Structures are given as C-alpha cells and as structure tokens.
PDB file of C-alpha atoms in Angstrom:
ATOM      1  CA  MET A   1      12.605  -5.751   5.572  1.00  0.00           C
ATOM      2  CA  LYS A   2       9.641  -3.972   6.609  1.00  0.00           C
ATOM      3  CA  ILE A   3       6.683  -4.099   4.803  1.00  0.00           C
ATOM      4  CA  VAL A   4       3.627  -1.994   6.173  1.00  0.00           C
ATOM      5  CA  GLY A   5       0.560  -2.770   4.447  1.00  0.00           C
ATOM      6  CA  ILE A   6      -2.698  -0.326   4.436  1.00  0.00           C
ATOM      7  CA  ALA A   7      -6.223  -1.355   4.532  1.00  0.00           C
ATOM      8  CA  GLY A   8      -7.266   2.296   3.098  1.00  0.00           C
ATOM      9  CA  SER A   9     -10.926   2.854   4.153  1.00  0.00           C
ATOM     10  CA  ASN A  10     -12.885   3.195   7.503  1.00  0.00           C
ATOM     11  CA  VAL A  11     -15.766   1.380   6.297  1.00  0.00           C
ATOM     12  CA  GLY A  12     -16.158  -2.099   4.852  1.00  0.00           C
ATOM     13  CA  THR A  13     -14.498  -5.317   4.735  1.00  0.00           C
ATOM     14  CA  LYS A  14     -13.578  -6.450   1.395  1.00  0.00           C
ATOM     15  CA  THR A  15     -10.189  -4.573   1.334  1.00  0.00           C
ATOM     16  CA  LYS A  16      -9.356  -5.761   4.637  1.00  0.00           C
ATOM     17  CA  THR A  17     -10.296  -9.092   3.686  1.00  0.00           C
ATOM     18  CA  ALA A  18      -7.986  -8.816   0.492  1.00  0.00           C
ATOM     19  CA  MET A  19      -5.127  -7.030   2.617  1.00  0.00           C
ATOM     20  CA  ASP A  20      -5.149  -9.909   5.335  1.00  0.00           C
ATOM     21  CA  TYR A  21      -4.831 -12.472   2.470  1.00  0.00           C
ATOM     22  CA  THR A  22      -1.784 -10.464   0.864  1.00  0.00           C
ATOM     23  CA  LEU A  23       0.151  -9.912   4.111  1.00  0.00           C
ATOM     24  CA  ASN A  24      -0.489 -13.602   5.231  1.00  0.00           C
ATOM     25  CA  ALA A  25       0.945 -14.424   1.641  1.00  0.00           C
ATOM     26  CA  ALA A  26       3.876 -12.306   2.581  1.00  0.00           C
ATOM     27  CA  ARG A  27       4.631 -13.721   5.954  1.00  0.00           C
ATOM     28  CA  ALA A  28       4.502 -17.433   4.239  1.00  0.00           C
ATOM     29  CA  GLN A  29       6.961 -16.307   1.605  1.00  0.00           C
ATOM     30  CA  TYR A  30       9.084 -14.002   3.364  1.00  0.00           C
ATOM     31  CA  PRO A  31       8.990 -15.363   7.127  1.00  0.00           C
ATOM     32  CA  ASN A  32      12.144 -13.131   8.294  1.00  0.00           C
ATOM     33  CA  ALA A  33      10.224  -9.658   7.209  1.00  0.00           C
ATOM     34  CA  GLU A  34       8.812  -7.200   9.920  1.00  0.00           C
ATOM     35  CA  ILE A  35       5.005  -6.948   8.270  1.00  0.00           C
ATOM     36  CA  THR A  36       2.818  -4.560   9.951  1.00  0.00           C
ATOM     37  CA  LEU A  37      -1.027  -4.179   8.865  1.00  0.00           C
ATOM     38  CA  LEU A  38      -2.279  -0.594   9.040  1.00  0.00           C
ATOM     39  CA  ASP A  39      -6.344  -1.188   9.031  1.00  0.00           C
ATOM     40  CA  LEU A  40      -7.431   2.596   8.930  1.00  0.00           C
ATOM     41  CA  ALA A  41     -10.787   1.604  10.672  1.00  0.00           C
ATOM     42  CA  GLU A  42      -8.902   0.766  13.597  1.00  0.00           C
ATOM     43  CA  TYR A  43      -7.184   4.397  14.243  1.00  0.00           C
ATOM     44  CA  THR A  44      -8.638   7.719  14.707  1.00  0.00           C
ATOM     45  CA  ILE A  45      -6.682   9.977  12.608  1.00  0.00           C
ATOM     46  CA  VAL A  46      -7.254  13.683  12.330  1.00  0.00           C
ATOM     47  CA  PHE A  47      -7.069  15.355   8.798  1.00  0.00           C
ATOM     48  CA  GLY A  48      -3.898  16.786   7.747  1.00  0.00           C
ATOM     49  CA  ASP A  49      -3.091  20.190   8.482  1.00  0.00           C
ATOM     50  CA  GLY A  50       0.388  21.105   6.978  1.00  0.00           C
ATOM     51  CA  ARG A  51       2.329  20.063  10.045  1.00  0.00           C
ATOM     52  CA  ASP A  52       5.045  17.631  10.104  1.00  0.00           C
ATOM     53  CA  TYR A  53       4.011  14.236  10.289  1.00  0.00           C
ATOM     54  CA  ARG A  54       5.978  14.105  13.772  1.00  0.00           C
ATOM     55  CA  GLU A  55       4.535  17.142  15.141  1.00  0.00           C
ATOM     56  CA  TYR A  56       0.828  14.992  15.303  1.00  0.00           C
ATOM     57  CA  ASP A  57       0.298  12.408  18.489  1.00  0.00           C
ATOM     58  CA  GLY A  58      -1.846   9.238  19.017  1.00  0.00           C
ATOM     59  CA  ASP A  59      -2.840   7.316  16.234  1.00  0.00           C
ATOM     60  CA  THR A  60      -2.531   9.784  13.624  1.00  0.00           C
ATOM     61  CA  LYS A  61       1.323  10.124  14.393  1.00  0.00           C
ATOM     62  CA  TYR A  62       1.960   5.987  14.902  1.00  0.00           C
ATOM     63  CA  VAL A  63       0.040   5.336  11.470  1.00  0.00           C
ATOM     64  CA  ALA A  64       2.436   8.172   9.614  1.00  0.00           C
ATOM     65  CA  GLU A  65       5.496   7.107  11.553  1.00  0.00           C
ATOM     66  CA  THR A  66       5.004   3.436  10.628  1.00  0.00           C
ATOM     67  CA  ILE A  67       4.866   4.377   7.152  1.00  0.00           C
ATOM     68  CA  MET A  68       7.867   6.568   7.152  1.00  0.00           C
ATOM     69  CA  GLU A  69       9.753   3.619   8.588  1.00  0.00           C
ATOM     70  CA  ALA A  70       8.712   1.203   5.882  1.00  0.00           C
ATOM     71  CA  ASP A  71      10.845  -0.327   3.017  1.00  0.00           C
ATOM     72  CA  ALA A  72       8.236  -1.432   1.134  1.00  0.00           C
ATOM     73  CA  ILE A  73       3.989  -0.637   1.327  1.00  0.00           C
ATOM     74  CA  ILE A  74       1.254  -2.663   0.126  1.00  0.00           C
ATOM     75  CA  ILE A  75      -1.690  -0.193  -0.230  1.00  0.00           C
ATOM     76  CA  GLY A  76      -5.416  -1.872  -0.347  1.00  0.00           C
ATOM     77  CA  THR A  77      -7.936   0.511  -1.515  1.00  0.00           C
ATOM     78  CA  PRO A  78     -11.706   0.190  -2.155  1.00  0.00           C
ATOM     79  CA  THR A  79     -13.081   2.338  -4.943  1.00  0.00           C
ATOM     80  CA  PHE A  80     -15.385   5.041  -3.923  1.00  0.00           C
ATOM     81  CA  GLN A  81     -17.376   7.527  -6.339  1.00  0.00           C
ATOM     82  CA  ALA A  82     -14.437   6.171  -9.061  1.00  0.00           C
ATOM     83  CA  SER A  83     -11.369   7.428  -6.793  1.00  0.00           C
ATOM     84  CA  ILE A  84      -9.480   6.304  -3.543  1.00  0.00           C
ATOM     85  CA  PRO A  85     -11.601   6.823  -0.107  1.00  0.00           C
ATOM     86  CA  ALA A  86     -11.080  10.244   1.703  1.00  0.00           C
ATOM     87  CA  THR A  87      -9.496   8.058   4.795  1.00  0.00           C
ATOM     88  CA  LEU A  88      -6.585   6.987   2.645  1.00  0.00           C
ATOM     89  CA  LYS A  89      -6.064  10.452   0.739  1.00  0.00           C
ATOM     90  CA  ASN A  90      -5.701  11.963   4.045  1.00  0.00           C
ATOM     91  CA  ILE A  91      -2.934   9.701   4.972  1.00  0.00           C
ATOM     92  CA  PHE A  92      -1.394  11.013   2.092  1.00  0.00           C
ATOM     93  CA  ASP A  93      -1.727  14.645   3.100  1.00  0.00           C
ATOM     94  CA  LEU A  94      -0.080  14.088   6.354  1.00  0.00           C
ATOM     95  CA  LEU A  95       3.008  13.003   4.922  1.00  0.00           C
ATOM     96  CA  PRO A  96       5.878  15.033   3.102  1.00  0.00           C
ATOM     97  CA  VAL A  97       6.150  15.049  -0.598  1.00  0.00           C
ATOM     98  CA  ASN A  98       9.117  12.913  -0.696  1.00  0.00           C
ATOM     99  CA  ALA A  99       7.419  10.023   1.813  1.00  0.00           C
ATOM    100  CA  PHE A 100       7.776   7.165  -0.589  1.00  0.00           C
ATOM    101  CA  ARG A 101      11.558   8.208  -2.052  1.00  0.00           C
ATOM    102  CA  GLY A 102      13.455   4.941  -1.522  1.00  0.00           C
ATOM    103  CA  LYS A 103      10.303   2.871  -0.900  1.00  0.00           C
ATOM    104  CA  VAL A 104       8.609   0.559  -3.019  1.00  0.00           C
ATOM    105  CA  VAL A 105       4.923   0.560  -3.067  1.00  0.00           C
ATOM    106  CA  SER A 106       2.336  -1.914  -4.858  1.00  0.00           C
ATOM    107  CA  MET A 107      -1.243  -1.522  -4.710  1.00  0.00           C
ATOM    108  CA  LEU A 108      -4.561  -3.591  -5.039  1.00  0.00           C
ATOM    109  CA  ALA A 109      -8.024  -2.294  -5.377  1.00  0.00           C
ATOM    110  CA  THR A 110     -11.543  -3.560  -4.352  1.00  0.00           C
ATOM    111  CA  ALA A 111     -14.640  -2.295  -6.449  1.00  0.00           C
ATOM    112  CA  GLY A 112     -18.248  -3.336  -7.014  1.00  0.00           C
ATOM    113  CA  SER A 113     -17.703  -3.688 -10.806  1.00  0.00           C
ATOM    114  CA  ALA A 114     -14.813  -3.753 -13.485  1.00  0.00           C
ATOM    115  CA  ARG A 115     -16.117   0.130 -14.473  1.00  0.00           C
ATOM    116  CA  HIS A 116     -13.508   1.116 -12.113  1.00  0.00           C
ATOM    117  CA  PHE A 117     -10.381  -1.150 -13.199  1.00  0.00           C
ATOM    118  CA  LEU A 118      -8.343   1.959 -14.307  1.00  0.00           C
ATOM    119  CA  MET A 119      -8.885   3.900 -10.616  1.00  0.00           C
ATOM    120  CA  ILE A 120      -5.425   2.845  -9.821  1.00  0.00           C
ATOM    121  CA  GLU A 121      -3.900   4.275 -12.836  1.00  0.00           C
ATOM    122  CA  GLN A 122      -5.490   7.409 -12.722  1.00  0.00           C
ATOM    123  CA  GLN A 123      -6.225   8.294  -9.243  1.00  0.00           C
ATOM    124  CA  LEU A 124      -3.336   6.201  -7.205  1.00  0.00           C
ATOM    125  CA  LYS A 125      -0.457   6.191  -9.126  1.00  0.00           C
ATOM    126  CA  PRO A 126      -0.170   9.915  -9.880  1.00  0.00           C
ATOM    127  CA  ILE A 127      -0.409  10.418  -6.070  1.00  0.00           C
ATOM    128  CA  LEU A 128       2.306   7.893  -5.231  1.00  0.00           C
ATOM    129  CA  SER A 129       4.695   8.970  -8.502  1.00  0.00           C
ATOM    130  CA  TYR A 130       4.556  12.577  -7.139  1.00  0.00           C
ATOM    131  CA  MET A 131       5.341  11.415  -3.772  1.00  0.00           C
ATOM    132  CA  LYS A 132       8.505   9.679  -5.137  1.00  0.00           C
ATOM    133  CA  ALA A 133       7.623   6.006  -4.847  1.00  0.00           C
ATOM    134  CA  HIS A 134       9.094   3.216  -6.639  1.00  0.00           C
ATOM    135  CA  ILE A 135       5.997   2.191  -7.970  1.00  0.00           C
ATOM    136  CA  VAL A 136       5.397  -1.905  -8.687  1.00  0.00           C
ATOM    137  CA  PRO A 137       3.853  -1.606 -12.199  1.00  0.00           C
ATOM    138  CA  THR A 138       1.369  -4.364 -11.944  1.00  0.00           C
ATOM    139  CA  TYR A 139      -1.639  -4.292  -9.396  1.00  0.00           C
ATOM    140  CA  VAL A 140      -4.402  -6.521  -8.330  1.00  0.00           C
ATOM    141  CA  PHE A 141      -7.985  -5.390  -9.131  1.00  0.00           C
ATOM    142  CA  ILE A 142     -10.913  -7.526  -7.085  1.00  0.00           C
ATOM    143  CA  GLU A 143     -14.663  -7.166  -8.145  1.00  0.00           C
ATOM    144  CA  GLU A 144     -17.382  -7.966  -6.035  1.00  0.00           C
ATOM    145  CA  LYS A 145     -18.092 -11.228  -7.817  1.00  0.00           C
ATOM    146  CA  ASP A 146     -14.738 -12.276  -6.604  1.00  0.00           C
ATOM    147  CA  PHE A 147     -15.745 -12.448  -3.134  1.00  0.00           C
ATOM    148  CA  HIS A 148     -18.105 -14.818  -1.178  1.00  0.00           C
ATOM    149  CA  ARG A 149     -18.861 -14.476   2.586  1.00  0.00           C
ATOM    150  CA  ASN A 150     -15.652 -12.467   3.450  1.00  0.00           C
ATOM    151  CA  GLU A 151     -13.799 -15.041   1.308  1.00  0.00           C
ATOM    152  CA  ILE A 152     -11.789 -14.226  -1.961  1.00  0.00           C
ATOM    153  CA  VAL A 153     -13.208 -17.043  -4.106  1.00  0.00           C
ATOM    154  CA  ASN A 154     -11.449 -16.326  -7.531  1.00  0.00           C
ATOM    155  CA  ASP A 155      -8.135 -18.564  -7.983  1.00  0.00           C
ATOM    156  CA  ASP A 156      -6.630 -16.085 -10.509  1.00  0.00           C
ATOM    157  CA  ILE A 157      -6.931 -13.361  -7.719  1.00  0.00           C
ATOM    158  CA  LEU A 158      -4.974 -15.553  -5.116  1.00  0.00           C
ATOM    159  CA  PHE A 159      -2.454 -16.252  -7.582  1.00  0.00           C
ATOM    160  CA  ARG A 160      -1.796 -12.617  -8.534  1.00  0.00           C
ATOM    161  CA  ILE A 161      -1.712 -11.523  -5.210  1.00  0.00           C
ATOM    162  CA  ASP A 162       0.736 -14.193  -4.401  1.00  0.00           C
ATOM    163  CA  ARG A 163       2.720 -12.728  -7.392  1.00  0.00           C
ATOM    164  CA  LEU A 164       2.187  -8.792  -6.321  1.00  0.00           C
ATOM    165  CA  VAL A 165       3.868  -9.901  -3.076  1.00  0.00           C
ATOM    166  CA  GLU A 166       6.728 -11.163  -4.858  1.00  0.00           C
ATOM    167  CA  ASP A 167       6.812  -8.519  -7.313  1.00  0.00           C
ATOM    168  CA  THR A 168       7.147  -6.297  -4.315  1.00  0.00           C
ATOM    169  CA  VAL A 169       9.880  -7.793  -2.490  1.00  0.00           C
ATOM    170  CA  MET A 170      12.060  -8.360  -5.772  1.00  0.00           C
ATOM    171  CA  HIS A 171      11.369  -4.428  -6.629  1.00  0.00           C
ATOM    172  CA  LEU A 172      12.480  -3.581  -2.971  1.00  0.00           C
ATOM    173  CA  LYS A 173      15.734  -6.121  -3.523  1.00  0.00           C
ATOM    174  CA  VAL A 174      16.711  -4.390  -6.636  1.00  0.00           C
ATOM    175  CA  LEU A 175      15.997  -0.967  -5.225  1.00  0.00           C
ATOM    176  CA  THR A 176      18.398  -1.859  -2.398  1.00  0.00           C
ATOM    177  CA  ALA A 177      20.908  -3.170  -4.642  1.00  0.00           C
ATOM    178  CA  ILE A 178      21.039  -0.018  -6.918  1.00  0.00           C
ATOM    179  CA  GLN A 179      21.419   2.180  -3.684  1.00  0.00           C
ATOM    180  CA  GLU A 180      24.332   0.130  -2.303  1.00  0.00           C
ATOM    181  CA  ALA A 181      26.078   0.345  -5.901  1.00  0.00           C
ATOM    182  CA  LYS A 182      25.469   3.859  -5.920  1.00  0.00           C
ATOM    183  CA  ASP A 183      26.758   4.712  -2.296  1.00  0.00           C
ATOM    184  CA  ALA A 184      29.799   2.164  -3.560  1.00  0.00           C
ATOM    185  CA  ALA A 185      30.453   4.223  -6.051  1.00  0.00           C
ATOM    186  CA  TYR A 186      30.694   7.609  -3.926  1.00  0.00           C
ATOM    187  CA  ASP A 187      32.458   5.923  -1.212  1.00  0.00           C
ATOM    188  CA  PHE A 188      36.270   6.850  -1.751  1.00  0.00           C
TER     189      PHE A 188
END
C-alpha cells in the first residue's frame, strides 16, 4: 500500500506541521505501508503546459509520478484567498484528467479563521471528483487557534487526524475488495 501525503504550498509551516503529524500517525497505524511526503516547498515544479506528466523532468516528473503511483493520497492545503494555493492547483494541472481513478483521496485544510471551513467542499472536492478520485467524505479543518509554536494543540484535531488516516486506509481496503470482486466476475 502506497500512501502519498501532499503538503500543498510552497510557503508557511502550518500545513506541513499538520501533514507531518498525519503521516507519522499513518506510519504508526500502518507500519508496512510505503508512505511518502511531497512537501511542495521542497521541489521546483514548472507550470503545467499540457504535456503528458511523464514528459517533464526533474522535480516536476518526480512529484507527478509519485502521485500517479500512489494507492491513497492525503492532501494538506492551506487556504489562500478562500481557495487552494496555485502551487497545489498546478499539481492537478500537470496530471491527466483520470489521474485519481482507482485512488482514495482524503484532505485536510489549514486556515486563519473558521470563515473558510467550506473551502474543501467548494474548491477541492469538485477538482478531485472531476479527476475521478474516490473521496473520503470527512476531512479535517484546522484553524490558526489550533496551533501553538508549530504544534497542533487541539486534542480534537489530533483525534480527527488519526481518524482521517484510518478512514483513508479503510476506504482503500474497500475499494481494493470491490475491484478484486469485479476482476473475479469477469475472469472466465
């Protein structure tokens, strides 16, 4: 099982802090899983120009291929201007329209205030749906007040992140079982 976490911004620390906690929880709960963090601040990624993702090189190719090889993806995004950052949107633009077919995708968002709690519903879920993701319906929304000195200090948020990891893997197991049943039904 390959799980890829995406810290979807090239600035700030809160989303990366949340993704570190999330992927550490995943490693603790599922020690046999192959877990990779793509912190977009650590890569130099060109703007998508319509090429097949395999035609890029360097960091762009690595990030796109790592996402395409994942079984499950946990996306962490900050909220910029009531939406996802351009850095994360560019990742989606680099990938084919069916990039998330057969993949489970879950999400968490960080924001300065509760005013943006619907950003995932209104901005991120439609993109993921269009790209054929199997979306985990629940997500984690983390406000500025839930952090102190680069630590998440709200126990409810920590519980919900642990639950998000579990829900992501359970959705993946169900999706895998469904696909195996379909394959068996057509295997004559």
